[in-house]
Amino acid sequence: MAINDNLLKEEILQLINSQREGDYWDFKVEPHENNASLLHDIICLANSLHIGERFLIWGVTDPSVGCKVVGIPEKNRKSQIQIVDFLRTVQFAGIYRPEIELRSINIDDKEIDVLIIFDRPYKPYFLSKDYRDRGKCVLANYIYSRVNDGNTPIDKSTDYIMIEKMWRQKFGLDNTPLERMKLFLNKPDDWIKDIDNKRYAYCKYSPEYHIEFSEMEKFYEPYSFFYPNEVSYIGRALFKYHTTILFELEYMCCDERRITLAVPQYEYLALKNVCNWYYYYELDSLQGFFLAFLTNSTFDFVSRGGAAPFICFKNSEERKKFNEYILAHQDVLEKCEVDITVKEAFKMMCQKGKNSVMDPIFAYKMWQIYGIWKLDNN
């Protein structure tokens, strides 16, 4: 998931102002000339125990000389495509390699490059074949890491206790049952489930984590009419560890039980002269994890050509920024064109006498605007 430019700049400024390096960030005055050195730095950061993204920052001096922003020189400067292509040529053990994104930001009228190394549950990353470049060698089957502000030397492997901690992180062994349930929900292929026919599902590798589904009853929401058959059902799901209920969530079946989804949340905006509610999920919330589970991580709302206008935000921060945009640009709602199928959904809702504070046309416009706004802000 992309990091907002403003938030990234804020974080990098905080790291620079700290006047030090740490377990998830490293300053370099200029780009690496030697690819083995670059690879070593990327692997060390990728294997950090830090929870969150890691940063290799070019164009800032070492803490010993004050972490000054000097700007990145063009010599040896690489693009994101070049770095991605380089990592693809390296023989990592297994199928995973560090996932990266390169961003350029301006600080004090100077441009610096920030290589973002995403926090993914695939460490430890290590090589199955040595990688050499002009006298330097990243060794196969050696596990490198970053502790505090230092990397494992390129000719040594990290301490065994660090390797053990990486594996424990990978499998979530140090997490609480609630945190592990979240991890499992994001791996729907690891579950035994048949929601249409059985009122339970369980994680096949840890069956003590299971879900119990209640009986369902008919209900309706304006989004029900976006599907060919407006008949919808709602029920509750209990998420359990052994016999302990970790949390409860509602789930629904739309289009006469042809599609099963987590029940979305509602957002109200104080706009002028419009009915102003819309539907959404935050993908890093419990509802978002449940949605990933029910849709097999496709987040697909389509059934027989119909689809509800549900917005999928990455997190609450993205939702707040989108709301701020709408409040500052209310004219975009007037310019937004509505598909004939949306008008038919509204017409059908009225014919069935199903009144609601939720206006399906407004919800559809918000969904449509979000798609455009997201492209412009990523």
GROMACS .gro file of C-alpha atoms in nm:
model
  378
    1MET     CA    1   0.000   0.000   0.000
    2ALA     CA    2   0.133   0.335  -0.104
    3ILE     CA    3   0.228   0.585   0.167
    4ASN     CA    4   0.081   0.934   0.135
    5ASP     CA    5   0.345   1.184   0.013
    6ASN     CA    6   0.283   1.428   0.298
    7LEU     CA    7   0.297   1.157   0.562
    8LEU     CA    8   0.617   1.019   0.410
    9LYS     CA    9   0.781   1.361   0.412
   10GLU     CA   10   0.675   1.414   0.775
   11GLU     CA   11   0.826   1.083   0.880
   12ILE     CA   12   1.153   1.136   0.693
   13LEU     CA   13   1.187   1.483   0.847
   14GLN     CA   14   1.139   1.333   1.193
   15LEU     CA   15   1.409   1.074   1.121
   16ILE     CA   16   1.650   1.341   0.997
   17ASN     CA   17   1.578   1.562   1.299
   18SER     CA   18   1.649   1.271   1.533
   19GLN     CA   19   2.016   1.310   1.430
   20ARG     CA   20   2.069   0.936   1.436
   21GLU     CA   21   2.005   0.614   1.246
   22GLY     CA   22   1.788   0.330   1.373
   23ASP     CA   23   1.668  -0.022   1.317
   24TYR     CA   24   1.443   0.077   1.024
   25TRP     CA   25   1.622   0.369   0.859
   26ASP     CA   26   1.966   0.428   0.712
   27PHE     CA   27   2.112   0.749   0.564
   28LYS     CA   28   2.342   0.756   0.260
   29VAL     CA   29   2.504   1.064   0.112
   30GLU     CA   30   2.488   0.920  -0.239
   31PRO     CA   31   2.355   0.613  -0.422
   32HIS     CA   32   2.544   0.288  -0.395
   33GLU     CA   33   2.812   0.238  -0.658
   34ASN     CA   34   2.840  -0.131  -0.572
   35ASN     CA   35   2.528  -0.347  -0.618
   36ALA     CA   36   2.639  -0.602  -0.358
   37SER     CA   37   2.651  -0.322  -0.100
   38LEU     CA   38   2.305  -0.206  -0.209
   39LEU     CA   39   2.168  -0.561  -0.184
   40HIS     CA   40   2.322  -0.607   0.160
   41ASP     CA   41   2.162  -0.286   0.290
   42ILE     CA   42   1.819  -0.380   0.147
   43ILE     CA   43   1.827  -0.729   0.299
   44CYS     CA   44   1.938  -0.599   0.639
   45LEU     CA   45   1.650  -0.350   0.651
   46ALA     CA   46   1.399  -0.604   0.515
   47ASN     CA   47   1.498  -0.843   0.798
   48SER     CA   48   1.466  -0.581   1.072
   49LEU     CA   49   1.231  -0.677   1.355
   50HIS     CA   50   1.069  -0.334   1.331
   51ILE     CA   51   0.691  -0.343   1.277
   52GLY     CA   52   0.631  -0.110   0.985
   53GLU     CA   53   0.800   0.019   0.670
   54ARG     CA   54   1.178   0.064   0.650
   55PHE     CA   55   1.369   0.342   0.469
   56LEU     CA   56   1.700   0.364   0.282
   57ILE     CA   57   1.748   0.738   0.238
   58TRP     CA   58   1.989   0.885  -0.018
   59GLY     CA   59   2.097   1.250  -0.008
   60VAL     CA   60   2.147   1.285   0.369
   61THR     CA   61   2.482   1.275   0.548
   62ASP     CA   62   2.583   1.031   0.819
   63PRO     CA   63   2.486   1.119   1.181
   64SER     CA   64   2.856   1.172   1.257
   65VAL     CA   65   2.840   1.487   1.044
   66GLY     CA   66   2.495   1.602   1.147
   67CYS     CA   67   2.240   1.428   0.919
   68LYS     CA   68   2.247   1.721   0.678
   69VAL     CA   69   2.023   1.723   0.371
   70VAL     CA   70   2.263   1.763   0.080
   71GLY     CA   71   2.046   1.635  -0.205
   72ILE     CA   72   2.104   1.330  -0.418
   73PRO     CA   73   2.366   1.345  -0.695
   74GLU     CA   74   2.281   1.200  -1.036
   75LYS     CA   75   2.587   0.975  -1.037
   76ASN     CA   76   2.478   0.611  -0.980
   77ARG     CA   77   2.121   0.726  -0.914
   78LYS     CA   78   1.872   0.449  -0.990
   79SER     CA   79   1.505   0.444  -1.081
   80GLN     CA   80   1.250   0.217  -0.917
   81ILE     CA   81   1.238   0.000  -1.228
   82GLN     CA   82   1.616  -0.045  -1.217
   83ILE     CA   83   1.609  -0.152  -0.852
   84VAL     CA   84   1.315  -0.388  -0.903
   85ASP     CA   85   1.483  -0.542  -1.208
   86PHE     CA   86   1.806  -0.578  -1.012
   87LEU     CA   87   1.631  -0.760  -0.725
   88ARG     CA   88   1.471  -0.995  -0.978
   89THR     CA   89   1.815  -1.102  -1.102
   90VAL     CA   90   1.923  -1.198  -0.751
   91GLN     CA   91   1.857  -1.559  -0.647
   92PHE     CA   92   1.665  -1.537  -0.321
   93ALA     CA   93   1.578  -1.853  -0.131
   94GLY     CA   94   1.212  -1.940  -0.178
   95ILE     CA   95   0.970  -1.736  -0.387
   96TYR     CA   96   0.981  -1.409  -0.191
   97ARG     CA   97   1.208  -1.109  -0.222
   98PRO     CA   98   1.187  -0.766  -0.055
   99GLU     CA   99   0.906  -0.548  -0.191
  100ILE     CA  100   1.016  -0.189  -0.252
  101GLU     CA  101   0.899   0.148  -0.375
  102LEU     CA  102   1.121   0.446  -0.462
  103ARG     CA  103   1.004   0.800  -0.387
  104SER     CA  104   1.169   1.139  -0.439
  105ILE     CA  105   1.086   1.419  -0.196
  106ASN     CA  106   1.201   1.778  -0.161
  107ILE     CA  107   1.342   1.907   0.166
  108ASP     CA  108   1.491   2.258   0.194
  109ASP     CA  109   1.481   2.286  -0.187
  110LYS     CA  110   1.692   1.974  -0.220
  111GLU     CA  111   1.572   1.645  -0.368
  112ILE     CA  112   1.641   1.321  -0.186
  113ASP     CA  113   1.545   0.962  -0.275
  114VAL     CA  114   1.375   0.732  -0.028
  115LEU     CA  115   1.367   0.359  -0.091
  116ILE     CA  116   1.069   0.222   0.100
  117ILE     CA  117   1.107  -0.143   0.197
  118PHE     CA  118   0.764  -0.276   0.290
  119ASP     CA  119   0.700  -0.477   0.603
  120ARG     CA  120   0.586  -0.817   0.479
  121PRO     CA  121   0.556  -1.145   0.674
  122TYR     CA  122   0.815  -1.325   0.461
  123LYS     CA  123   1.142  -1.278   0.646
  124PRO     CA  124   1.404  -1.396   0.686
  125TYR     CA  125   1.509  -1.299   0.335
  126PHE     CA  126   1.833  -1.464   0.226
  127LEU     CA  127   2.006  -1.583  -0.091
  128SER     CA  128   2.032  -1.931  -0.237
  129LYS     CA  129   2.335  -1.826  -0.445
  130ASP     CA  130   2.619  -1.581  -0.372
  131TYR     CA  131   2.589  -1.238  -0.529
  132ARG     CA  132   2.922  -1.070  -0.615
  133ASP     CA  133   3.009  -0.726  -0.744
  134ARG     CA  134   3.365  -0.596  -0.763
  135GLY     CA  135   3.515  -0.748  -0.452
  136LYS     CA  136   3.203  -0.756  -0.237
  137CYS     CA  137   2.989  -1.066  -0.188
  138VAL     CA  138   2.649  -1.119  -0.031
  139LEU     CA  139   2.673  -1.478   0.083
  140ALA     CA  140   2.421  -1.752   0.013
  141ASN     CA  141   2.244  -1.901   0.317
  142TYR     CA  142   2.371  -1.619   0.541
  143ILE     CA  143   2.098  -1.427   0.720
  144TYR     CA  144   2.162  -1.057   0.762
  145SER     CA  145   1.969  -0.818   0.981
  146ARG     CA  146   1.973  -0.468   1.126
  147VAL     CA  147   1.989  -0.410   1.501
  148ASN     CA  148   1.967  -0.057   1.639
  149ASP     CA  149   2.170   0.144   1.386
  150GLY     CA  150   2.397  -0.129   1.256
  151ASN     CA  151   2.387  -0.397   0.986
  152THR     CA  152   2.519  -0.750   1.017
  153PRO     CA  153   2.866  -0.748   0.852
  154ILE     CA  154   2.852  -0.875   0.495
  155ASP     CA  155   3.084  -1.170   0.578
  156LYS     CA  156   2.887  -1.283   0.885
  157SER     CA  157   2.541  -1.415   0.970
  158THR     CA  158   2.325  -1.251   1.235
  159ASP     CA  159   2.287  -1.396   1.585
  160TYR     CA  160   2.074  -1.708   1.622
  161ILE     CA  161   1.833  -1.529   1.856
  162MET     CA  162   1.761  -1.275   1.581
  163ILE     CA  163   1.687  -1.555   1.332
  164GLU     CA  164   1.452  -1.719   1.582
  165LYS     CA  165   1.268  -1.388   1.633
  166MET     CA  166   1.228  -1.346   1.256
  167TRP     CA  167   1.065  -1.687   1.225
  168ARG     CA  168   0.842  -1.616   1.524
  169GLN     CA  169   0.730  -1.292   1.356
  170LYS     CA  170   0.672  -1.473   1.028
  171PHE     CA  171   0.432  -1.719   1.187
  172GLY     CA  172   0.282  -1.474   1.435
  173LEU     CA  173   0.390  -1.687   1.733
  174ASP     CA  174   0.436  -1.386   1.959
  175ASN     CA  175   0.100  -1.234   1.867
  176THR     CA  176  -0.210  -1.235   2.083
  177PRO     CA  177  -0.499  -1.460   1.969
  178LEU     CA  178  -0.674  -1.151   1.831
  179GLU     CA  179  -0.369  -1.052   1.626
  180ARG     CA  180  -0.330  -1.407   1.498
  181MET     CA  181  -0.696  -1.420   1.396
  182LYS     CA  182  -0.637  -1.104   1.189
  183LEU     CA  183  -0.338  -1.266   1.021
  184PHE     CA  184  -0.534  -1.583   0.943
  185LEU     CA  185  -0.830  -1.390   0.796
  186ASN     CA  186  -0.592  -1.233   0.544
  187LYS     CA  187  -0.502  -1.585   0.426
  188PRO     CA  188  -0.845  -1.716   0.317
  189ASP     CA  189  -0.690  -2.009   0.128
  190ASP     CA  190  -0.573  -2.148   0.463
  191TRP     CA  191  -0.931  -2.202   0.582
  192ILE     CA  192  -1.179  -2.486   0.552
  193LYS     CA  193  -1.504  -2.307   0.471
  194ASP     CA  194  -1.830  -2.364   0.289
  195ILE     CA  195  -2.043  -2.072   0.395
  196ASP     CA  196  -2.334  -2.167   0.169
  197ASN     CA  197  -2.376  -2.508   0.335
  198LYS     CA  198  -2.201  -2.504   0.673
  199ARG     CA  199  -2.232  -2.270   0.969
  200TYR     CA  200  -1.865  -2.289   1.063
  201ALA     CA  201  -1.518  -2.236   0.919
  202TYR     CA  202  -1.177  -2.306   1.068
  203CYS     CA  203  -0.812  -2.243   0.992
  204LYS     CA  204  -0.678  -2.574   0.867
  205TYR     CA  205  -0.331  -2.519   1.018
  206SER     CA  206  -0.463  -2.389   1.352
  207PRO     CA  207  -0.820  -2.523   1.388
  208GLU     CA  208  -0.852  -2.369   1.734
  209TYR     CA  209  -0.916  -2.048   1.536
  210HIS     CA  210  -1.265  -2.080   1.395
  211ILE     CA  211  -1.578  -1.887   1.297
  212GLU     CA  212  -1.937  -1.970   1.379
  213PHE     CA  213  -2.209  -1.829   1.152
  214SER     CA  214  -2.560  -1.761   1.281
  215GLU     CA  215  -2.890  -1.822   1.109
  216MET     CA  216  -2.972  -1.539   0.867
  217GLU     CA  217  -3.281  -1.324   0.834
  218LYS     CA  218  -3.405  -1.103   0.553
  219PHE     CA  219  -3.313  -0.736   0.552
  220TYR     CA  220  -3.264  -0.464   0.296
  221GLU     CA  221  -3.039  -0.166   0.236
  222PRO     CA  222  -3.037   0.064  -0.066
  223TYR     CA  223  -2.735  -0.126  -0.197
  224SER     CA  224  -2.951  -0.441  -0.216
  225PHE     CA  225  -3.115  -0.289  -0.524
  226PHE     CA  226  -2.785  -0.267  -0.712
  227TYR     CA  227  -2.810  -0.643  -0.764
  228PRO     CA  228  -3.046  -0.824  -1.008
  229ASN     CA  229  -3.238  -0.965  -0.710
  230GLU     CA  230  -3.280  -0.723  -0.420
  231VAL     CA  231  -3.347  -0.996  -0.162
  232SER     CA  232  -3.072  -0.983   0.102
  233TYR     CA  233  -3.001  -1.164   0.428
  234ILE     CA  234  -2.802  -1.069   0.736
  235GLY     CA  235  -2.641  -1.272   1.013
  236ARG     CA  236  -2.370  -1.261   1.277
  237ALA     CA  237  -2.031  -1.431   1.282
  238LEU     CA  238  -1.849  -1.523   1.604
  239PHE     CA  239  -1.470  -1.529   1.574
  240LYS     CA  240  -1.339  -1.774   1.831
  241TYR     CA  241  -1.014  -1.902   1.976
  242HIS     CA  242  -1.103  -2.238   2.129
  243THR     CA  243  -1.422  -2.142   2.319
  244THR     CA  244  -1.331  -1.776   2.368
  245ILE     CA  245  -1.514  -1.523   2.150
  246LEU     CA  246  -1.254  -1.274   2.023
  247PHE     CA  247  -1.506  -1.050   1.845
  248GLU     CA  248  -1.835  -1.052   1.654
  249LEU     CA  249  -1.920  -0.905   1.313
  250GLU     CA  250  -2.223  -0.895   1.086
  251TYR     CA  251  -2.217  -1.058   0.745
  252MET     CA  252  -2.470  -1.052   0.464
  253CYS     CA  253  -2.578  -1.235   0.152
  254CYS     CA  254  -2.701  -1.022  -0.138
  255ASP     CA  255  -2.857  -1.105  -0.476
  256GLU     CA  256  -3.064  -1.387  -0.319
  257ARG     CA  257  -2.759  -1.546  -0.148
  258ARG     CA  258  -2.535  -1.533  -0.456
  259ILE     CA  259  -2.268  -1.315  -0.294
  260THR     CA  260  -2.151  -1.307   0.069
  261LEU     CA  261  -1.985  -0.997   0.216
  262ALA     CA  262  -1.901  -0.831   0.545
  263VAL     CA  263  -2.154  -0.562   0.632
  264PRO     CA  264  -2.004  -0.221   0.543
  265GLN     CA  265  -1.982   0.086   0.763
  266TYR     CA  266  -2.159   0.416   0.700
  267GLU     CA  267  -2.010   0.765   0.674
  268TYR     CA  268  -2.198   1.094   0.706
  269LEU     CA  269  -2.073   1.418   0.552
  270ALA     CA  270  -2.218   1.761   0.630
  271LEU     CA  271  -2.267   1.876   0.271
  272LYS     CA  272  -2.508   2.135   0.132
  273ASN     CA  273  -2.847   2.035  -0.007
  274VAL     CA  274  -2.773   1.665  -0.056
  275CYS     CA  275  -2.844   1.338   0.119
  276ASN     CA  276  -2.493   1.261   0.230
  277TRP     CA  277  -2.427   0.908   0.352
  278TYR     CA  278  -2.205   0.653   0.182
  279TYR     CA  279  -2.083   0.298   0.246
  280TYR     CA  280  -1.723   0.196   0.310
  281TYR     CA  281  -1.474  -0.053   0.450
  282GLU     CA  282  -1.133   0.018   0.601
  283LEU     CA  283  -0.913  -0.268   0.488
  284ASP     CA  284  -0.695  -0.259   0.801
  285SER     CA  285  -1.000  -0.293   1.029
  286LEU     CA  286  -1.176  -0.609   1.148
  287GLN     CA  287  -1.445  -0.556   0.882
  288GLY     CA  288  -1.170  -0.525   0.622
  289PHE     CA  289  -1.007  -0.850   0.731
  290PHE     CA  290  -1.345  -1.024   0.728
  291LEU     CA  291  -1.414  -0.886   0.379
  292ALA     CA  292  -1.079  -1.026   0.260
  293PHE     CA  293  -1.177  -1.364   0.406
  294LEU     CA  294  -1.523  -1.372   0.248
  295THR     CA  295  -1.410  -1.252  -0.097
  296ASN     CA  296  -1.087  -1.457  -0.104
  297SER     CA  297  -0.895  -1.127  -0.107
  298THR     CA  298  -1.054  -1.015  -0.435
  299PHE     CA  299  -1.268  -0.742  -0.274
  300ASP     CA  300  -1.507  -0.804  -0.561
  301PHE     CA  301  -1.867  -0.689  -0.511
  302VAL     CA  302  -2.001  -0.806  -0.851
  303SER     CA  303  -2.281  -1.059  -0.881
  304ARG     CA  304  -2.449  -1.125  -1.217
  305GLY     CA  305  -2.337  -0.785  -1.348
  306GLY     CA  306  -2.457  -0.588  -1.045
  307ALA     CA  307  -2.226  -0.439  -0.784
  308ALA     CA  308  -2.286  -0.237  -0.468
  309PRO     CA  309  -2.108   0.103  -0.442
  310PHE     CA  310  -1.877   0.016  -0.153
  311ILE     CA  311  -1.557   0.218  -0.109
  312CYS     CA  312  -1.252   0.027   0.017
  313PHE     CA  313  -1.020   0.264   0.203
  314LYS     CA  314  -0.673   0.149   0.301
  315ASN     CA  315  -0.719   0.290   0.650
  316SER     CA  316  -0.891   0.565   0.850
  317GLU     CA  317  -0.629   0.819   0.744
  318GLU     CA  318  -0.717   0.773   0.376
  319ARG     CA  319  -1.088   0.798   0.456
  320LYS     CA  320  -1.035   1.127   0.642
  321LYS     CA  321  -0.835   1.273   0.356
  322PHE     CA  322  -1.102   1.172   0.105
  323ASN     CA  323  -1.371   1.334   0.320
  324GLU     CA  324  -1.165   1.654   0.339
  325TYR     CA  325  -1.137   1.652  -0.039
  326ILE     CA  326  -1.514   1.615  -0.084
  327LEU     CA  327  -1.588   1.891   0.168
  328ALA     CA  328  -1.353   2.125  -0.018
  329HIS     CA  329  -1.473   2.026  -0.367
  330GLN     CA  330  -1.848   1.973  -0.342
  331ASP     CA  331  -1.887   2.079  -0.704
  332VAL     CA  332  -1.749   1.741  -0.817
  333LEU     CA  333  -2.075   1.580  -0.704
  334GLU     CA  334  -2.273   1.796  -0.945
  335LYS     CA  335  -2.044   1.706  -1.234
  336CYS     CA  336  -2.059   1.334  -1.162
  337GLU     CA  337  -2.270   1.139  -1.414
  338VAL     CA  338  -2.487   0.855  -1.292
  339ASP     CA  339  -2.518   0.524  -1.477
  340ILE     CA  340  -2.867   0.417  -1.590
  341THR     CA  341  -2.844   0.105  -1.371
  342VAL     CA  342  -2.806   0.327  -1.065
  343LYS     CA  343  -3.118   0.522  -1.157
  344GLU     CA  344  -3.302   0.194  -1.202
  345ALA     CA  345  -3.187   0.081  -0.856
  346PHE     CA  346  -3.328   0.398  -0.705
  347LYS     CA  347  -3.652   0.361  -0.903
  348MET     CA  348  -3.693  -0.001  -0.789
  349MET     CA  349  -3.631   0.097  -0.427
  350CYS     CA  350  -3.906   0.359  -0.448
  351GLN     CA  351  -4.148   0.117  -0.617
  352LYS     CA  352  -4.095  -0.133  -0.335
  353GLY     CA  353  -4.166   0.140  -0.080
  354LYS     CA  354  -3.824   0.100   0.083
  355ASN     CA  355  -3.745   0.445   0.218
  356SER     CA  356  -3.403   0.520   0.364
  357VAL     CA  357  -3.181   0.810   0.467
  358MET     CA  358  -2.925   0.649   0.239
  359ASP     CA  359  -2.948   0.780  -0.117
  360PRO     CA  360  -2.812   0.513  -0.357
  361ILE     CA  361  -2.737   0.780  -0.619
  362PHE     CA  362  -2.522   0.979  -0.375
  363ALA     CA  363  -2.346   0.661  -0.257
  364TYR     CA  364  -2.271   0.571  -0.618
  365LYS     CA  365  -2.131   0.920  -0.690
  366MET     CA  366  -1.901   0.896  -0.388
  367TRP     CA  367  -1.778   0.554  -0.505
  368GLN     CA  368  -1.713   0.691  -0.854
  369ILE     CA  369  -1.532   1.003  -0.728
  370TYR     CA  370  -1.318   0.795  -0.494
  371GLY     CA  371  -1.186   0.591  -0.788
  372ILE     CA  372  -1.074   0.908  -0.965
  373TRP     CA  373  -0.938   1.068  -0.647
  374LYS     CA  374  -0.736   0.757  -0.565
  375LEU     CA  375  -0.568   0.756  -0.906
  376ASP     CA  376  -0.476   1.122  -0.864
  377ASN     CA  377  -0.334   1.071  -0.515
  378ASN     CA  378  -0.122   0.760  -0.563
   0.00000   0.00000   0.00000
